[in-house]
CSV table of C-alpha atoms in Angstrom, one decimal:
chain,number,residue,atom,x,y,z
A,1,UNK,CA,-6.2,10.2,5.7
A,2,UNK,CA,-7.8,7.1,5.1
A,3,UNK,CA,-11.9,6.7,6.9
A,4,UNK,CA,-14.7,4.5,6.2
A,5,UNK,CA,-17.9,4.3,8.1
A,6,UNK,CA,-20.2,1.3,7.8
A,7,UNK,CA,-18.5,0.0,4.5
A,8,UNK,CA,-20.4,-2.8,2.6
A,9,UNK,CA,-19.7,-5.2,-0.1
A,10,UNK,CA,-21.8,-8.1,-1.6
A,11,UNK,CA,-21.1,-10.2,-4.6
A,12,UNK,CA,-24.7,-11.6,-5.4
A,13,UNK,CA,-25.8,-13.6,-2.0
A,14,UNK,CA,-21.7,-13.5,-1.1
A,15,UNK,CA,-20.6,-10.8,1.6
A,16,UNK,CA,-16.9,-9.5,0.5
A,17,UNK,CA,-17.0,-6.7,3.4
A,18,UNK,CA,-19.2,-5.9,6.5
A,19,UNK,CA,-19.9,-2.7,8.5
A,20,UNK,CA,-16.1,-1.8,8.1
A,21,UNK,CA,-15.4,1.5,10.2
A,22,UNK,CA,-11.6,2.5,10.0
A,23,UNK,CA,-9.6,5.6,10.8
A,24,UNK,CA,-6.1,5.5,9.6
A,25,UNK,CA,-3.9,9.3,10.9
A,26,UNK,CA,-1.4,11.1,8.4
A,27,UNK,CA,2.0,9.3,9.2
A,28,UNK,CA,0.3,6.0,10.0
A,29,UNK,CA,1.1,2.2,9.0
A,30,UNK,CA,-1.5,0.5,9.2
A,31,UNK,CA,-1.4,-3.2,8.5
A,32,UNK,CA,-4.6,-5.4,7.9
A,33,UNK,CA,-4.2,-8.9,8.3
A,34,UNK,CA,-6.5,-11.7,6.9
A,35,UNK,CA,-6.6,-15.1,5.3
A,36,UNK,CA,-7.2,-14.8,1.6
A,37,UNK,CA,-11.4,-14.1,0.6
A,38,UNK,CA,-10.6,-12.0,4.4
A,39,UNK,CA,-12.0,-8.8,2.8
A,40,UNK,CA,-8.2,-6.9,2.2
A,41,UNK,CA,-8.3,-6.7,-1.1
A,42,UNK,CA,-12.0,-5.8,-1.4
A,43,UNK,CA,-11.2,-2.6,0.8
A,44,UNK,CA,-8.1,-1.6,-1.2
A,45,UNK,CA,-10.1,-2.1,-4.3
A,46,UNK,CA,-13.5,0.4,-3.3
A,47,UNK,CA,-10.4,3.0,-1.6
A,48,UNK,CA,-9.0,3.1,-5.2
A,49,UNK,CA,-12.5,3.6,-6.4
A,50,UNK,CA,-12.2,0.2,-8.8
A,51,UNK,CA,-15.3,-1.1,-7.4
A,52,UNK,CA,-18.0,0.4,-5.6
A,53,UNK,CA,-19.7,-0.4,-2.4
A,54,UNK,CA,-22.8,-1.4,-2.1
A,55,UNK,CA,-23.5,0.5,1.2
A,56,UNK,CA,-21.5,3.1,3.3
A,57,UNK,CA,-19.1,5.4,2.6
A,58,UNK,CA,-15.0,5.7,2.1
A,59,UNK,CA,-12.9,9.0,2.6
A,60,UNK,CA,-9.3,9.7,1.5
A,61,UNK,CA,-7.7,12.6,2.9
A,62,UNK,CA,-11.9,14.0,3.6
A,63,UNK,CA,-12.6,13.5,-0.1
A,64,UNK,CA,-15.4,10.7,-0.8
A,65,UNK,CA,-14.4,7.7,-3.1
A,66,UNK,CA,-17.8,7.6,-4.5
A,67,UNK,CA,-18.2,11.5,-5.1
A,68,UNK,CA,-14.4,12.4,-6.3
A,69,UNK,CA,-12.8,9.2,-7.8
A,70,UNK,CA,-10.5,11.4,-10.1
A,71,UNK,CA,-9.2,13.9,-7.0
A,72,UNK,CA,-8.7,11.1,-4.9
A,73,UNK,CA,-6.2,9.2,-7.6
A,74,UNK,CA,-4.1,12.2,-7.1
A,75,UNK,CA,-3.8,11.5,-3.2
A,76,UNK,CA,-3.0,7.6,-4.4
A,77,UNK,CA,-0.3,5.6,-4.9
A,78,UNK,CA,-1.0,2.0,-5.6
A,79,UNK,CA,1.8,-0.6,-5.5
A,80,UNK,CA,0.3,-4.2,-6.2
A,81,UNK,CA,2.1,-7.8,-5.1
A,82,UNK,CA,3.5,-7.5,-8.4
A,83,UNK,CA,4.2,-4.4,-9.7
A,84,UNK,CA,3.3,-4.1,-13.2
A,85,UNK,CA,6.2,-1.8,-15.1
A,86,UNK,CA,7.8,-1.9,-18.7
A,87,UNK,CA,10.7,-4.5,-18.6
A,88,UNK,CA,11.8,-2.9,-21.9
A,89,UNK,CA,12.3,0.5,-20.3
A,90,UNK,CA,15.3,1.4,-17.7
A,91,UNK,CA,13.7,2.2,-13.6
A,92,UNK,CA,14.9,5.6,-14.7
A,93,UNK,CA,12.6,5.7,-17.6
A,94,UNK,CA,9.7,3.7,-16.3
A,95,UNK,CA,10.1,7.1,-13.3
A,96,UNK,CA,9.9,9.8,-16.0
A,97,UNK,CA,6.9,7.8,-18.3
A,98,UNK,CA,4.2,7.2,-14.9
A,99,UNK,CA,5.7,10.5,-13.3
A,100,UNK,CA,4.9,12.5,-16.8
A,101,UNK,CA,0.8,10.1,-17.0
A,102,UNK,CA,0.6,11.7,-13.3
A,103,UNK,CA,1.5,15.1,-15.0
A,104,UNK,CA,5.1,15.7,-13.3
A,105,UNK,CA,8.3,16.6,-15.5
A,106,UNK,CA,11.1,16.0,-13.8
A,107,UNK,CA,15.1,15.9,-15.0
A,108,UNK,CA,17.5,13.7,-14.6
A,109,UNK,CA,19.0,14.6,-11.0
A,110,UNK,CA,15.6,14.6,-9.9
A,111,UNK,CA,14.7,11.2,-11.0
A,112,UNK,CA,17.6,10.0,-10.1
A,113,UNK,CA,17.1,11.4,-6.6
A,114,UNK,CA,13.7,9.9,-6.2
A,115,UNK,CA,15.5,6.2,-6.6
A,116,UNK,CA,18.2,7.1,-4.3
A,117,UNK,CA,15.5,7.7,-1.7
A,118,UNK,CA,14.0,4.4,-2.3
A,119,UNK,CA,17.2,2.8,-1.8
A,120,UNK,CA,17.4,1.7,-5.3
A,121,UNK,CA,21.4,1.3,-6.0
A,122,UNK,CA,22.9,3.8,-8.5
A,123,UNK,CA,23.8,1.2,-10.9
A,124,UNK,CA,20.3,-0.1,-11.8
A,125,UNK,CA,18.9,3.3,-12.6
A,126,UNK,CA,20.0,2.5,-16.3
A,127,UNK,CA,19.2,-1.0,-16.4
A,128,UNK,CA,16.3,-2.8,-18.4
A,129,UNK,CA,13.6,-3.3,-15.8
A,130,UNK,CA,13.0,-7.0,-17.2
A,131,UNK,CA,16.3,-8.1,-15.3
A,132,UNK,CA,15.5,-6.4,-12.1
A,133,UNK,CA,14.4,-8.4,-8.8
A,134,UNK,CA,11.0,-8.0,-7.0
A,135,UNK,CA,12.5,-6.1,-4.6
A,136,UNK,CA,14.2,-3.8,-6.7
A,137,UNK,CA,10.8,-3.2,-8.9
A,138,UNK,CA,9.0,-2.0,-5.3
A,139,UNK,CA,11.4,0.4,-5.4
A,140,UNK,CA,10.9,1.8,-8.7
A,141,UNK,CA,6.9,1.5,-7.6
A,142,UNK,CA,7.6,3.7,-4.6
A,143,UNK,CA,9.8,6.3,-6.6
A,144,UNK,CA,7.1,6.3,-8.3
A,145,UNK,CA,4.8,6.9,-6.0
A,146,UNK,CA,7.2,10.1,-4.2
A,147,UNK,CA,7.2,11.6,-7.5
A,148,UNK,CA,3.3,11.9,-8.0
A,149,UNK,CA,3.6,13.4,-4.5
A,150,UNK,CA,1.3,10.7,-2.8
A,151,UNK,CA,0.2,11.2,0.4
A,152,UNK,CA,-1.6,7.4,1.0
A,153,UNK,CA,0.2,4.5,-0.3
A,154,UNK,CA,-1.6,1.4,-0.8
A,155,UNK,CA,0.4,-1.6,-0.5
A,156,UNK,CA,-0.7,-5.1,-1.7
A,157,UNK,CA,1.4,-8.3,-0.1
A,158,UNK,CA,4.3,-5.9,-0.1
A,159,UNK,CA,6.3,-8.4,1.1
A,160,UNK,CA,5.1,-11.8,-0.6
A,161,UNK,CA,8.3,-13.2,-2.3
A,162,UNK,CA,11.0,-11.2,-1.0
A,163,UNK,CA,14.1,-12.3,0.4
A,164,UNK,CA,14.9,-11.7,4.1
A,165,UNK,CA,17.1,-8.4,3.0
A,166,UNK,CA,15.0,-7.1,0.8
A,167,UNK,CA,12.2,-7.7,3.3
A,168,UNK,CA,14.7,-5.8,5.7
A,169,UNK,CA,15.2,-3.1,3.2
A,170,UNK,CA,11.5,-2.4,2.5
A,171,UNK,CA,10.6,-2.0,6.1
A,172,UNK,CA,12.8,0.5,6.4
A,173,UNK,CA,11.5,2.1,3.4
A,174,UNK,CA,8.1,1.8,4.7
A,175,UNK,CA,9.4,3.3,8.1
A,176,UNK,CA,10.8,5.9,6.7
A,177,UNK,CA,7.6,7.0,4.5
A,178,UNK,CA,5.3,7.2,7.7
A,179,UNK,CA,8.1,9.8,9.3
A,180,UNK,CA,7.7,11.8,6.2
A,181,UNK,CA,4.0,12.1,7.0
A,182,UNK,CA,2.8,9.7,4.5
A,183,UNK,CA,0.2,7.0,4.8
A,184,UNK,CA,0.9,3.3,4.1
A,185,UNK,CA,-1.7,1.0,4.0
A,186,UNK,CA,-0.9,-2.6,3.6
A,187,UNK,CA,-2.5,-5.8,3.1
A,188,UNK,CA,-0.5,-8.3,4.5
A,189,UNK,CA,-0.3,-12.2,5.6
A,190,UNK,CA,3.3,-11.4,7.0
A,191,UNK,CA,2.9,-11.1,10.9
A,192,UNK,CA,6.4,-10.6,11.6
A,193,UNK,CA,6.7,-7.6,9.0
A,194,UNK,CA,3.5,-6.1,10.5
A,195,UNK,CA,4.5,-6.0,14.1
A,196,UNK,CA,8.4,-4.5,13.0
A,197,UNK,CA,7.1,-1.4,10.6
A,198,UNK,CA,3.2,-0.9,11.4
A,199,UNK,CA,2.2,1.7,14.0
A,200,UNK,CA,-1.6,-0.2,14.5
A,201,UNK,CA,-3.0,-3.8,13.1
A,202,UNK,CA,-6.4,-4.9,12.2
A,203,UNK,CA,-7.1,-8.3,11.6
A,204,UNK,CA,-10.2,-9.4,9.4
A,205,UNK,CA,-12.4,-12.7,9.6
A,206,UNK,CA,-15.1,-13.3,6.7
A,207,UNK,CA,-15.3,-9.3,6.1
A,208,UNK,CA,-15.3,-7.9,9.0
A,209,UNK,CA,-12.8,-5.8,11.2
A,210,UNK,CA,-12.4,-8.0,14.2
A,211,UNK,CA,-9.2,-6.8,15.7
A,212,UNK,CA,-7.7,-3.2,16.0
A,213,UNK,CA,-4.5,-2.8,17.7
A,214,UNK,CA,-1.2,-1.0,18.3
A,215,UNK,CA,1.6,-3.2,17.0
A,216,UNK,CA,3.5,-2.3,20.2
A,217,UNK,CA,1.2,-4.0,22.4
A,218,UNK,CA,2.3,-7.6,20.9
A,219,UNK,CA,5.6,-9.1,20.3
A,220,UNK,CA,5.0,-11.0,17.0
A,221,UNK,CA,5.1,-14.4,18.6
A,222,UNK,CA,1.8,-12.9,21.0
A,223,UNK,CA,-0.1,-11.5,17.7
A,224,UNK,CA,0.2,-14.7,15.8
A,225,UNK,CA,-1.4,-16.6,18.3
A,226,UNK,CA,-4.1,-14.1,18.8
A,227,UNK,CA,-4.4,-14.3,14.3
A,228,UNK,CA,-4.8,-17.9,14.7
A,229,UNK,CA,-7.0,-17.5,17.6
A,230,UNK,CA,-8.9,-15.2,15.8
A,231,UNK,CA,-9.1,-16.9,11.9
């Protein structure tokens, strides 16, 4: 779903990302690891076709960035550290307005089935977004993100902020996502997170991918000494 082959990014004389070759499978939880200035962002930013790279190529779901920005959106879901929603409108509206940009009608079952999914608790469906928690506004951000049918989610510090329970609840989320057949791809400085919801790790140093592993080869006590080994 996700493939890049020899990826490049420079900023003037600065290198942002190096000979990055990546294969993430449909179903897959993938999540990258780095200090900040690591490259993570950089990648998210060409895969959502925001930037361009200066050399190489990126794929999602075998269409390239470069050649068919617009298609790929479709394929996309984007959910930033902070997801950006209208306070002034209720998780139920702020569905049926981003659902309805993406070209999806739904009614009111429906959208209210797509926050049920998300674990998102009846009660806040109708509430003003402005009074909602962090976790509670990933939620909305993933309903979002079923609704547009997405088949790769890119994730950004998912879990930066979040209480342990909310932390607990999106990793089941996430969990549950990948056993759908969906994509989640994550930047993340949360080790512990990784190694309980991703299926592989990569860990990148100064733009380059210098680690690639399945998260059930390391307990999370063994992969944080091999990140500070490594950084």
């Amino acid at each position: 779903m996700i493939k890049t082959i020899n990826l490049h990014k420079k900023y003037n004389s600065f290198t942002a990302l190096q000979s990055l070759n990546l294969e993430v499978a449909k179903g897959e939880i993938f999540a990258l690891l780095g200090q900040n200035g690591a490259g993570k962002s950089t990648t998210i930013n060409i895969l959502l076709g925001l930037i361009r790279a200066t050399a190489g190529e990126a794929f999602v779901n075998g269409l390239s960035v470069k050649d068919r920005p617009q298609e790929i959106r479709k394929h996309l879901a984007y959910i930033p550290e902070t997801v950006l929603l209208y306070p002034n409108l209720s998780g139920t509206e702020n569905l049926d307005f981003f659902s309805r940009i993406a070209g999806f009608r739904y009614s009111k079952q429906e959208l209210a089935g797509f926050l049920r999914h998300t674990g998102l608790q009846e009660n806040a469906h109708g509430q003003l977004l402005g009074g909602y928690s962090k976790g509670m506004r990933q939620k909305v951000g993933i309903a979002i993100a079923l609704a547009k049918d997405a088949k790769v989610l890119l994730l950004d510090e998912p879990t930066s902020g979040l209480d342990p329970i909310a932390t607990a609840e999106f990793t089941e989320i996430v969990r549950r996502l990948g056993q759908e057949g969906r994509t989640v791809f994550m930047a993340t400085h949360d080790i512990f997170n990784a190694v309980s919801v991703a299926t592989n790790i990569g860990i990148m140093k100064q733009g380059e991918l210098v680690q690639h592993l399945p998260s059930k080869a390391f307990t999370a006590e063994e992969l944080q000494d091999l990140y500070l080994k490594t950084i």
